[in-house]
Amino acid sequence: MKQSLLYTTIVALLLMLPTAAWGEVFAVDGIYYYLAGDHAVVSNNGQGNCYSGDIVIPASVVYEGAAYPVTSIGESAFYNCSDVTHVSLPKSVSTIGRWAFAGCRGLSQMTVPDAVTVIDENVFNGCRGLTSITLGKSVTTIRDDAFTDCSALASITIPKSVATIGDYAFYGCTGIKTLFFNAANCEDPMWYSAFQDCPLDSIIFGNHVQRIPAYLAFGQTRLESIIIPKSVTSIGDYAFWGCSGLMDVICLAVTPPTLVGAGLFDDMNYYAHATLHVLPESVQSYQQADYWKDFSQIRGDVVLYTPGDVDADGEITIADANKVVVIIINGGSSGHTHTPDPEGDWINAADVNGDGEVNIADVNAIIDRILNGDPSTMRHSNNTANNLSF
């Protein structure tokens, strides 16, 4: 596991400092805090003792007769608390300090509040039991080593707000097989891919992505499939270099995306066994475009899905409204339209009104289309892109 021994030593020393180093530490219902102006920050108790079990952080606490909103999780607040199984954070939290949950090996899932903009360095480093993480809608930055060695994660979703992903952000996440990437314009990495050492077998890019950053899947030898939405206009250097196991590239862009620099698919034998799937009207454009034309098989077998045809039967009926209700009952989407339905399919047509969420408004939108005879309720062809994008 990649980790800074020097920084780990510093963190350990900080945990042993007296409480006066942070100001006065006080406890409410077994959780320790210190005050930062008119806000409360979650802390450890300054004696190196760890939390355990399920932890619920309140939106505010009362200290000496005054109420203080809880807005921050302090640096190393839960550091090495291996017996913590769950931490619920209130919507009021906007900052999570470095190493805040590092070493919490018993932590199984986490939802980052929408107010948080930065996932700081090593925040979840070594959370080997973490199987699910939901990033808030406002996260713009994921810093170096943020999720290093979270080996139980099976998939990760990068929201559209993310602009920067640090080096080795997901290093050692050996369980991640599927990457849902929806960052609209993510910057290229400074040195290394964020997903180094992640055995990805599929990458699904969301409909907000305009540019695929350089080195994103560099050296992913197990990668078999890529889905590129129509919104993508360019792909950075070496984004898919070394992906020797690639079998299918589904590209919904009418015009072939520009390949920035070199190294996208070159220097490997992808073209001999990988199939490029595009829209029927775009086949000729891809056959004439640099690099894209080198695929030995270019098939015009992709047809775009129709929002509202949730069950993919080719028409919009009350059955689709019922299926959206089932999705909502099973947890909705919380900003993501790839919520799995009871059969395990990925839903991309359930966000009927296009607001990025699957909720009762989408049920109403389907009913409105049916009642008003919307042309989109007419039968349409199914396609290879259905239930794959988000």
Short mmCIF file of C-alpha atoms in Angstrom, two decimals:
data_model
loop_
_atom_site.label_atom_id
_atom_site.label_comp_id
_atom_site.label_asym_id
_atom_site.label_seq_id
_atom_site.Cartn_x
_atom_site.Cartn_y
_atom_site.Cartn_z
CA MET A 1 0.00 0.00 0.00
CA LYS A 2 1.32 3.42 -1.01
CA GLN A 3 1.40 5.64 2.07
CA SER A 4 3.62 8.34 3.51
CA LEU A 5 5.38 6.99 6.59
CA LEU A 6 6.39 10.49 7.62
CA TYR A 7 2.84 11.77 7.48
CA THR A 8 1.52 8.74 9.34
CA THR A 9 4.01 9.46 12.12
CA ILE A 10 2.91 13.08 12.27
CA VAL A 11 -0.74 12.03 12.53
CA ALA A 12 0.06 9.64 15.37
CA LEU A 13 1.86 12.40 17.26
CA LEU A 14 -1.05 14.79 16.76
CA LEU A 15 -3.41 12.26 18.31
CA MET A 16 -1.32 12.28 21.48
CA LEU A 17 -1.23 16.06 21.87
CA PRO A 18 -3.14 17.55 24.83
CA THR A 19 -6.56 18.97 24.13
CA ALA A 20 -5.30 22.51 24.52
CA ALA A 21 -3.50 22.15 21.17
CA TRP A 22 -6.89 22.41 19.46
CA GLY A 23 -8.70 24.49 22.03
CA GLU A 24 -11.21 23.15 24.50
CA VAL A 25 -12.64 19.76 23.56
CA PHE A 26 -16.10 18.87 24.82
CA ALA A 27 -18.33 15.83 24.45
CA VAL A 28 -22.01 15.57 23.57
CA ASP A 29 -23.61 12.11 23.53
CA GLY A 30 -20.23 10.45 23.29
CA ILE A 31 -18.96 12.52 20.34
CA TYR A 32 -16.14 15.02 20.82
CA TYR A 33 -16.04 18.51 19.35
CA TYR A 34 -14.09 21.72 19.48
CA LEU A 35 -15.25 25.19 18.48
CA ALA A 36 -13.97 27.06 15.44
CA GLY A 37 -15.57 30.48 15.76
CA ASP A 38 -19.32 29.96 15.72
CA HIS A 39 -19.11 26.39 14.34
CA ALA A 40 -18.43 23.01 15.90
CA VAL A 41 -15.85 20.59 14.52
CA VAL A 42 -15.98 16.85 15.18
CA SER A 43 -12.76 15.67 16.84
CA ASN A 44 -11.26 12.74 18.69
CA ASN A 45 -10.90 13.18 22.43
CA GLY A 46 -7.23 14.13 22.28
CA GLN A 47 -6.20 11.02 24.21
CA GLY A 48 -5.94 8.62 21.27
CA ASN A 49 -9.12 6.74 22.16
CA CYS A 50 -11.26 5.58 19.22
CA TYR A 51 -14.94 5.64 18.41
CA SER A 52 -16.78 2.39 17.69
CA GLY A 53 -20.10 1.12 16.32
CA ASP A 54 -22.63 3.26 14.44
CA ILE A 55 -22.00 6.99 14.77
CA VAL A 56 -24.64 9.65 14.03
CA ILE A 57 -23.31 13.20 13.82
CA PRO A 58 -26.01 15.80 14.60
CA ALA A 59 -26.53 18.98 12.59
CA SER A 60 -25.88 21.09 15.70
CA VAL A 61 -24.75 20.74 19.31
CA VAL A 62 -25.34 22.75 22.46
CA TYR A 63 -22.35 23.81 24.54
CA GLU A 64 -22.61 26.04 27.63
CA GLY A 65 -26.13 27.07 26.68
CA ALA A 66 -25.40 28.02 23.07
CA ALA A 67 -26.13 26.06 19.89
CA TYR A 68 -23.39 25.55 17.30
CA PRO A 69 -23.87 24.08 13.80
CA VAL A 70 -21.63 21.11 13.04
CA THR A 71 -19.90 22.02 9.78
CA SER A 72 -16.64 20.07 9.81
CA ILE A 73 -15.10 16.69 10.47
CA GLY A 74 -11.65 17.50 11.81
CA GLU A 75 -8.35 16.03 10.63
CA SER A 76 -7.86 12.46 11.88
CA ALA A 77 -11.14 12.60 13.82
CA PHE A 78 -11.79 8.88 13.27
CA TYR A 79 -8.23 7.89 12.42
CA ASN A 80 -7.65 4.14 12.85
CA CYS A 81 -11.03 3.61 14.54
CA SER A 82 -11.28 0.12 13.10
CA ASP A 83 -14.44 -0.74 15.09
CA VAL A 84 -16.54 2.05 13.54
CA THR A 85 -19.18 0.41 11.32
CA HIS A 86 -21.16 3.40 10.08
CA VAL A 87 -20.94 7.19 10.24
CA SER A 88 -23.95 9.33 9.31
CA LEU A 89 -23.04 12.92 8.43
CA PRO A 90 -25.57 15.79 8.52
CA LYS A 91 -26.22 18.07 5.54
CA SER A 92 -24.53 20.88 7.46
CA VAL A 93 -21.05 19.31 7.05
CA SER A 94 -19.08 21.11 4.34
CA THR A 95 -15.51 20.15 5.24
CA ILE A 96 -13.84 16.82 5.93
CA GLY A 97 -10.22 17.05 7.06
CA ARG A 98 -7.27 14.94 5.94
CA TRP A 99 -7.09 11.40 7.28
CA ALA A 100 -10.52 11.88 8.88
CA PHE A 101 -11.62 8.27 8.35
CA ALA A 102 -8.30 6.69 7.44
CA GLY A 103 -7.86 3.20 8.82
CA CYS A 104 -11.58 2.70 9.61
CA ARG A 105 -11.49 -0.89 8.36
CA GLY A 106 -14.98 -1.69 9.68
CA LEU A 107 -16.66 1.21 7.89
CA SER A 108 -18.88 -0.33 5.20
CA GLN A 109 -20.59 2.59 3.49
CA MET A 110 -20.51 6.37 3.46
CA THR A 111 -22.55 9.21 1.96
CA VAL A 112 -20.69 12.50 1.55
CA PRO A 113 -23.05 15.49 2.06
CA ASP A 114 -23.78 17.75 -0.89
CA ALA A 115 -22.16 20.73 0.84
CA VAL A 116 -18.70 19.11 0.74
CA THR A 117 -16.55 20.37 -2.16
CA VAL A 118 -13.22 18.67 -1.41
CA ILE A 119 -12.38 15.04 -0.64
CA ASP A 120 -9.05 15.75 1.00
CA GLU A 121 -5.84 13.73 1.04
CA ASN A 122 -6.08 10.27 2.58
CA VAL A 123 -9.58 10.86 3.96
CA PHE A 124 -10.58 7.21 3.40
CA ASN A 125 -7.09 5.71 3.12
CA GLY A 126 -7.12 2.09 4.29
CA CYS A 127 -10.89 1.75 4.68
CA ARG A 128 -10.69 -1.83 3.48
CA GLY A 129 -14.27 -2.71 4.42
CA LEU A 130 -15.81 0.19 2.50
CA THR A 131 -18.13 -1.32 -0.11
CA SER A 132 -20.15 1.76 -1.07
CA ILE A 133 -19.37 5.49 -1.26
CA THR A 134 -21.73 8.19 -2.55
CA LEU A 135 -20.09 11.51 -3.35
CA GLY A 136 -22.16 14.68 -2.97
CA LYS A 137 -23.25 16.82 -5.92
CA SER A 138 -20.84 19.65 -5.07
CA VAL A 139 -17.55 17.73 -4.93
CA THR A 140 -15.09 19.47 -7.24
CA THR A 141 -11.80 18.01 -5.99
CA ILE A 142 -10.66 14.52 -5.05
CA ARG A 143 -7.11 14.82 -3.74
CA ASP A 144 -4.14 12.46 -3.75
CA ASP A 145 -4.63 9.07 -2.08
CA ALA A 146 -8.17 9.96 -0.98
CA PHE A 147 -9.35 6.34 -1.36
CA THR A 148 -6.04 4.48 -1.36
CA ASP A 149 -6.40 0.81 -0.39
CA CYS A 150 -10.21 0.79 -0.23
CA SER A 151 -10.05 -2.73 -1.59
CA ALA A 152 -13.72 -3.68 -1.03
CA LEU A 153 -15.16 -1.01 -3.35
CA ALA A 154 -16.72 -2.74 -6.38
CA SER A 155 -17.64 0.42 -8.28
CA ILE A 156 -17.28 4.17 -8.02
CA THR A 157 -19.28 7.07 -9.46
CA ILE A 158 -17.51 10.35 -10.25
CA PRO A 159 -20.17 13.12 -10.26
CA LYS A 160 -20.39 15.82 -12.92
CA SER A 161 -19.08 18.52 -10.55
CA VAL A 162 -15.61 16.97 -10.21
CA ALA A 163 -12.90 19.04 -11.91
CA THR A 164 -9.75 17.53 -10.38
CA ILE A 165 -8.77 14.01 -9.34
CA GLY A 166 -5.40 13.68 -7.63
CA ASP A 167 -2.62 11.18 -8.24
CA TYR A 168 -3.31 7.68 -6.93
CA ALA A 169 -6.72 8.80 -5.62
CA PHE A 170 -8.01 5.22 -5.95
CA TYR A 171 -4.70 3.39 -5.81
CA GLY A 172 -5.02 -0.12 -4.44
CA CYS A 173 -8.81 -0.24 -4.87
CA THR A 174 -8.46 -3.74 -6.24
CA GLY A 175 -12.19 -4.48 -6.06
CA ILE A 176 -13.32 -1.73 -8.44
CA LYS A 177 -14.55 -3.33 -11.65
CA THR A 178 -16.92 -0.65 -12.95
CA LEU A 179 -16.26 3.08 -13.20
CA PHE A 180 -19.18 5.48 -13.74
CA PHE A 181 -17.51 8.71 -14.83
CA ASN A 182 -19.70 11.81 -15.22
CA ALA A 183 -17.25 14.69 -14.64
CA ALA A 184 -18.01 17.26 -17.33
CA ASN A 185 -14.51 18.71 -17.79
CA CYS A 186 -12.06 16.98 -15.48
CA GLU A 187 -8.46 18.18 -15.62
CA ASP A 188 -5.65 15.89 -16.73
CA PRO A 189 -3.68 14.28 -13.86
CA MET A 190 -0.41 15.86 -12.79
CA TRP A 191 1.60 12.63 -12.91
CA TYR A 192 -0.32 9.38 -12.60
CA SER A 193 -3.75 7.95 -13.25
CA ALA A 194 -6.15 8.15 -10.32
CA PHE A 195 -7.19 4.57 -11.04
CA GLN A 196 -3.75 2.98 -11.07
CA ASP A 197 -3.98 -0.61 -9.80
CA CYS A 198 -7.80 -0.76 -10.19
CA PRO A 199 -8.75 -3.83 -12.30
CA LEU A 200 -11.46 -2.07 -14.31
CA ASP A 201 -13.44 -4.16 -16.77
CA SER A 202 -15.89 -1.44 -17.87
CA ILE A 203 -16.08 2.35 -17.97
CA ILE A 204 -19.38 4.13 -18.52
CA PHE A 205 -19.15 7.84 -19.23
CA GLY A 206 -22.18 9.96 -18.33
CA ASN A 207 -24.02 12.39 -20.55
CA HIS A 208 -22.34 15.42 -18.95
CA VAL A 209 -18.81 14.43 -20.00
CA GLN A 210 -17.36 16.69 -22.67
CA ARG A 211 -13.74 15.66 -22.49
CA ILE A 212 -12.22 12.39 -21.32
CA PRO A 213 -9.05 13.28 -19.37
CA ALA A 214 -5.61 11.96 -20.27
CA TYR A 215 -4.36 8.71 -18.72
CA LEU A 216 -7.80 7.93 -17.28
CA ALA A 217 -7.58 4.19 -18.06
CA PHE A 218 -3.87 3.99 -18.80
CA GLY A 219 -2.64 0.40 -18.57
CA GLN A 220 -6.04 -1.12 -17.74
CA THR A 221 -5.33 -4.51 -19.31
CA ARG A 222 -8.60 -6.04 -18.05
CA LEU A 223 -10.80 -3.31 -19.51
CA GLU A 224 -13.30 -4.91 -21.90
CA SER A 225 -15.87 -2.22 -22.69
CA ILE A 226 -16.18 1.55 -22.90
CA ILE A 227 -19.36 3.57 -23.40
CA ILE A 228 -18.80 7.12 -24.70
CA PRO A 229 -21.86 9.44 -24.80
CA LYS A 230 -22.74 11.89 -27.54
CA SER A 231 -21.58 14.81 -25.37
CA VAL A 232 -17.88 13.87 -25.66
CA THR A 233 -15.95 16.00 -28.15
CA SER A 234 -12.34 15.14 -27.28
CA ILE A 235 -10.21 12.50 -25.57
CA GLY A 236 -6.88 13.23 -23.85
CA ASP A 237 -3.45 11.68 -24.32
CA TYR A 238 -3.09 7.97 -23.56
CA ALA A 239 -6.59 7.81 -22.09
CA PHE A 240 -6.93 4.14 -23.08
CA TRP A 241 -3.34 3.19 -23.83
CA GLY A 242 -2.40 -0.32 -22.81
CA CYS A 243 -6.00 -1.59 -22.61
CA SER A 244 -5.10 -4.82 -24.37
CA GLY A 245 -8.28 -6.66 -23.36
CA LEU A 246 -10.63 -4.13 -24.94
CA MET A 247 -13.48 -5.81 -26.86
CA ASP A 248 -16.23 -3.21 -27.36
CA VAL A 249 -16.22 0.58 -27.70
CA ILE A 250 -19.71 2.09 -27.91
CA CYS A 251 -19.51 5.71 -29.07
CA LEU A 252 -22.73 7.73 -29.32
CA ALA A 253 -21.04 10.90 -30.64
CA VAL A 254 -22.32 11.77 -34.13
CA THR A 255 -18.94 13.31 -34.99
CA PRO A 256 -15.84 11.29 -33.99
CA PRO A 257 -14.30 12.90 -30.87
CA THR A 258 -10.98 14.62 -31.40
CA LEU A 259 -8.01 12.62 -30.16
CA VAL A 260 -5.70 15.05 -28.38
CA GLY A 261 -2.04 14.21 -28.99
CA ALA A 262 -1.08 10.57 -29.42
CA GLY A 263 -1.42 7.27 -27.65
CA LEU A 264 -5.18 6.84 -27.47
CA PHE A 265 -5.43 3.31 -28.81
CA ASP A 266 -2.13 3.06 -30.69
CA ASP A 267 0.91 0.82 -30.19
CA MET A 268 -1.31 -2.11 -29.19
CA ASN A 269 -3.34 -4.68 -31.10
CA TYR A 270 -6.74 -3.37 -30.09
CA TYR A 271 -7.98 -3.01 -33.61
CA ALA A 272 -7.66 -6.70 -34.39
CA HIS A 273 -10.23 -7.78 -31.82
CA ALA A 274 -12.14 -4.68 -30.61
CA THR A 275 -15.42 -3.65 -32.20
CA LEU A 276 -16.46 -0.01 -32.52
CA HIS A 277 -20.25 0.51 -32.24
CA VAL A 278 -21.61 3.83 -33.54
CA LEU A 279 -24.83 5.42 -34.79
CA PRO A 280 -25.83 4.19 -38.27
CA GLU A 281 -25.49 7.67 -39.76
CA SER A 282 -21.96 8.04 -38.35
CA VAL A 283 -20.30 4.93 -39.76
CA GLN A 284 -18.70 6.72 -42.69
CA SER A 285 -17.34 9.51 -40.47
CA TYR A 286 -15.60 6.99 -38.19
CA GLN A 287 -14.30 5.01 -41.16
CA GLN A 288 -12.52 8.17 -42.35
CA ALA A 289 -11.34 9.56 -38.99
CA ASP A 290 -7.75 9.07 -37.79
CA TYR A 291 -7.36 6.22 -35.29
CA TRP A 292 -11.07 5.46 -35.29
CA LYS A 293 -10.81 4.12 -38.84
CA ASP A 294 -8.25 1.54 -37.69
CA PHE A 295 -10.85 -0.57 -35.89
CA SER A 296 -11.25 -3.73 -37.94
CA GLN A 297 -14.98 -3.75 -37.20
CA ILE A 298 -17.10 -0.59 -37.20
CA ARG A 299 -20.79 -1.33 -36.78
CA GLY A 300 -23.67 1.12 -37.09
CA ASP A 301 -25.82 -0.74 -34.58
CA VAL A 302 -26.41 1.91 -31.89
CA VAL A 303 -29.78 3.66 -31.55
CA LEU A 304 -30.38 6.24 -28.82
CA TYR A 305 -32.85 5.40 -26.06
CA THR A 306 -36.09 7.30 -25.49
CA PRO A 307 -36.48 8.91 -22.04
CA GLY A 308 -39.58 7.46 -20.46
CA ASP A 309 -39.33 3.98 -21.94
CA VAL A 310 -38.06 2.64 -18.62
CA ASP A 311 -38.81 -1.01 -19.29
CA ALA A 312 -37.24 -0.80 -22.79
CA ASP A 313 -40.19 -2.48 -24.50
CA GLY A 314 -40.30 0.09 -27.28
CA GLU A 315 -43.19 2.23 -26.05
CA ILE A 316 -44.12 4.56 -23.19
CA THR A 317 -47.10 3.32 -21.19
CA ILE A 318 -48.38 3.21 -17.63
CA ALA A 319 -46.05 0.22 -17.11
CA ASP A 320 -43.11 2.64 -17.34
CA ALA A 321 -44.66 4.89 -14.69
CA ASN A 322 -45.08 1.86 -12.45
CA LYS A 323 -41.46 0.88 -12.94
CA VAL A 324 -40.29 4.37 -11.92
CA VAL A 325 -42.37 4.01 -8.74
CA VAL A 326 -40.56 0.74 -8.00
CA ILE A 327 -37.19 2.47 -8.52
CA ILE A 328 -38.19 5.23 -6.08
CA ILE A 329 -39.38 2.70 -3.48
CA ASN A 330 -36.02 0.93 -3.77
CA GLY A 331 -34.05 4.06 -2.99
CA GLY A 332 -34.39 6.43 -5.91
CA SER A 333 -31.23 7.83 -7.44
CA SER A 334 -30.02 10.74 -5.26
CA GLY A 335 -28.71 12.51 -8.34
CA HIS A 336 -27.74 9.47 -10.38
CA THR A 337 -29.87 7.96 -13.12
CA HIS A 338 -28.11 4.60 -13.12
CA THR A 339 -30.05 3.27 -10.14
CA PRO A 340 -30.44 -0.52 -10.48
CA ASP A 341 -34.00 -1.76 -10.69
CA PRO A 342 -35.14 -4.95 -8.88
CA GLU A 343 -33.91 -7.06 -11.79
CA GLY A 344 -30.46 -5.48 -11.58
CA ASP A 345 -30.71 -3.50 -14.82
CA TRP A 346 -29.19 -0.03 -15.04
CA ILE A 347 -31.81 2.63 -15.56
CA ASN A 348 -31.06 5.47 -17.98
CA ALA A 349 -34.54 6.25 -19.24
CA ALA A 350 -36.18 6.81 -15.85
CA ASP A 351 -34.99 10.43 -15.55
CA VAL A 352 -37.79 11.56 -17.85
CA ASN A 353 -37.61 15.27 -17.02
CA GLY A 354 -33.81 15.37 -17.26
CA ASP A 355 -33.12 16.87 -13.84
CA GLY A 356 -30.52 14.25 -12.90
CA GLU A 357 -32.74 12.48 -10.37
CA VAL A 358 -35.32 9.71 -10.45
CA ASN A 359 -38.32 10.77 -8.35
CA ILE A 360 -42.09 11.33 -8.41
CA ALA A 361 -41.67 14.19 -10.90
CA ASP A 362 -40.62 11.62 -13.50
CA VAL A 363 -43.77 9.58 -12.84
CA ASN A 364 -45.83 12.71 -13.44
CA ALA A 365 -43.89 13.45 -16.63
CA ILE A 366 -44.65 9.98 -18.03
CA ILE A 367 -48.36 10.28 -17.19
CA ASP A 368 -48.44 13.74 -18.79
CA ARG A 369 -46.94 12.34 -21.99
CA ILE A 370 -49.45 9.50 -22.12
CA LEU A 371 -52.47 11.76 -21.48
CA ASN A 372 -51.36 14.38 -24.00
CA GLY A 373 -50.42 11.92 -26.74
CA ASP A 374 -46.77 12.93 -26.84
CA PRO A 375 -45.13 11.59 -30.04
CA SER A 376 -42.39 10.06 -27.89
CA THR A 377 -44.92 7.50 -26.66
CA MET A 378 -44.80 5.87 -30.09
CA ARG A 379 -42.89 2.60 -30.50
CA HIS A 380 -39.16 2.88 -31.20
CA SER A 381 -36.32 0.46 -31.77
CA ASN A 382 -34.33 -0.94 -28.84
CA ASN A 383 -30.57 -0.65 -29.02
CA THR A 384 -27.24 -1.61 -27.56
CA ALA A 385 -27.01 1.67 -25.61
CA ASN A 386 -30.14 1.08 -23.55
CA ASN A 387 -29.58 0.66 -19.81
CA LEU A 388 -25.88 1.40 -20.14
CA SER A 389 -25.37 5.15 -19.90
CA PHE A 390 -26.25 7.46 -17.01
#
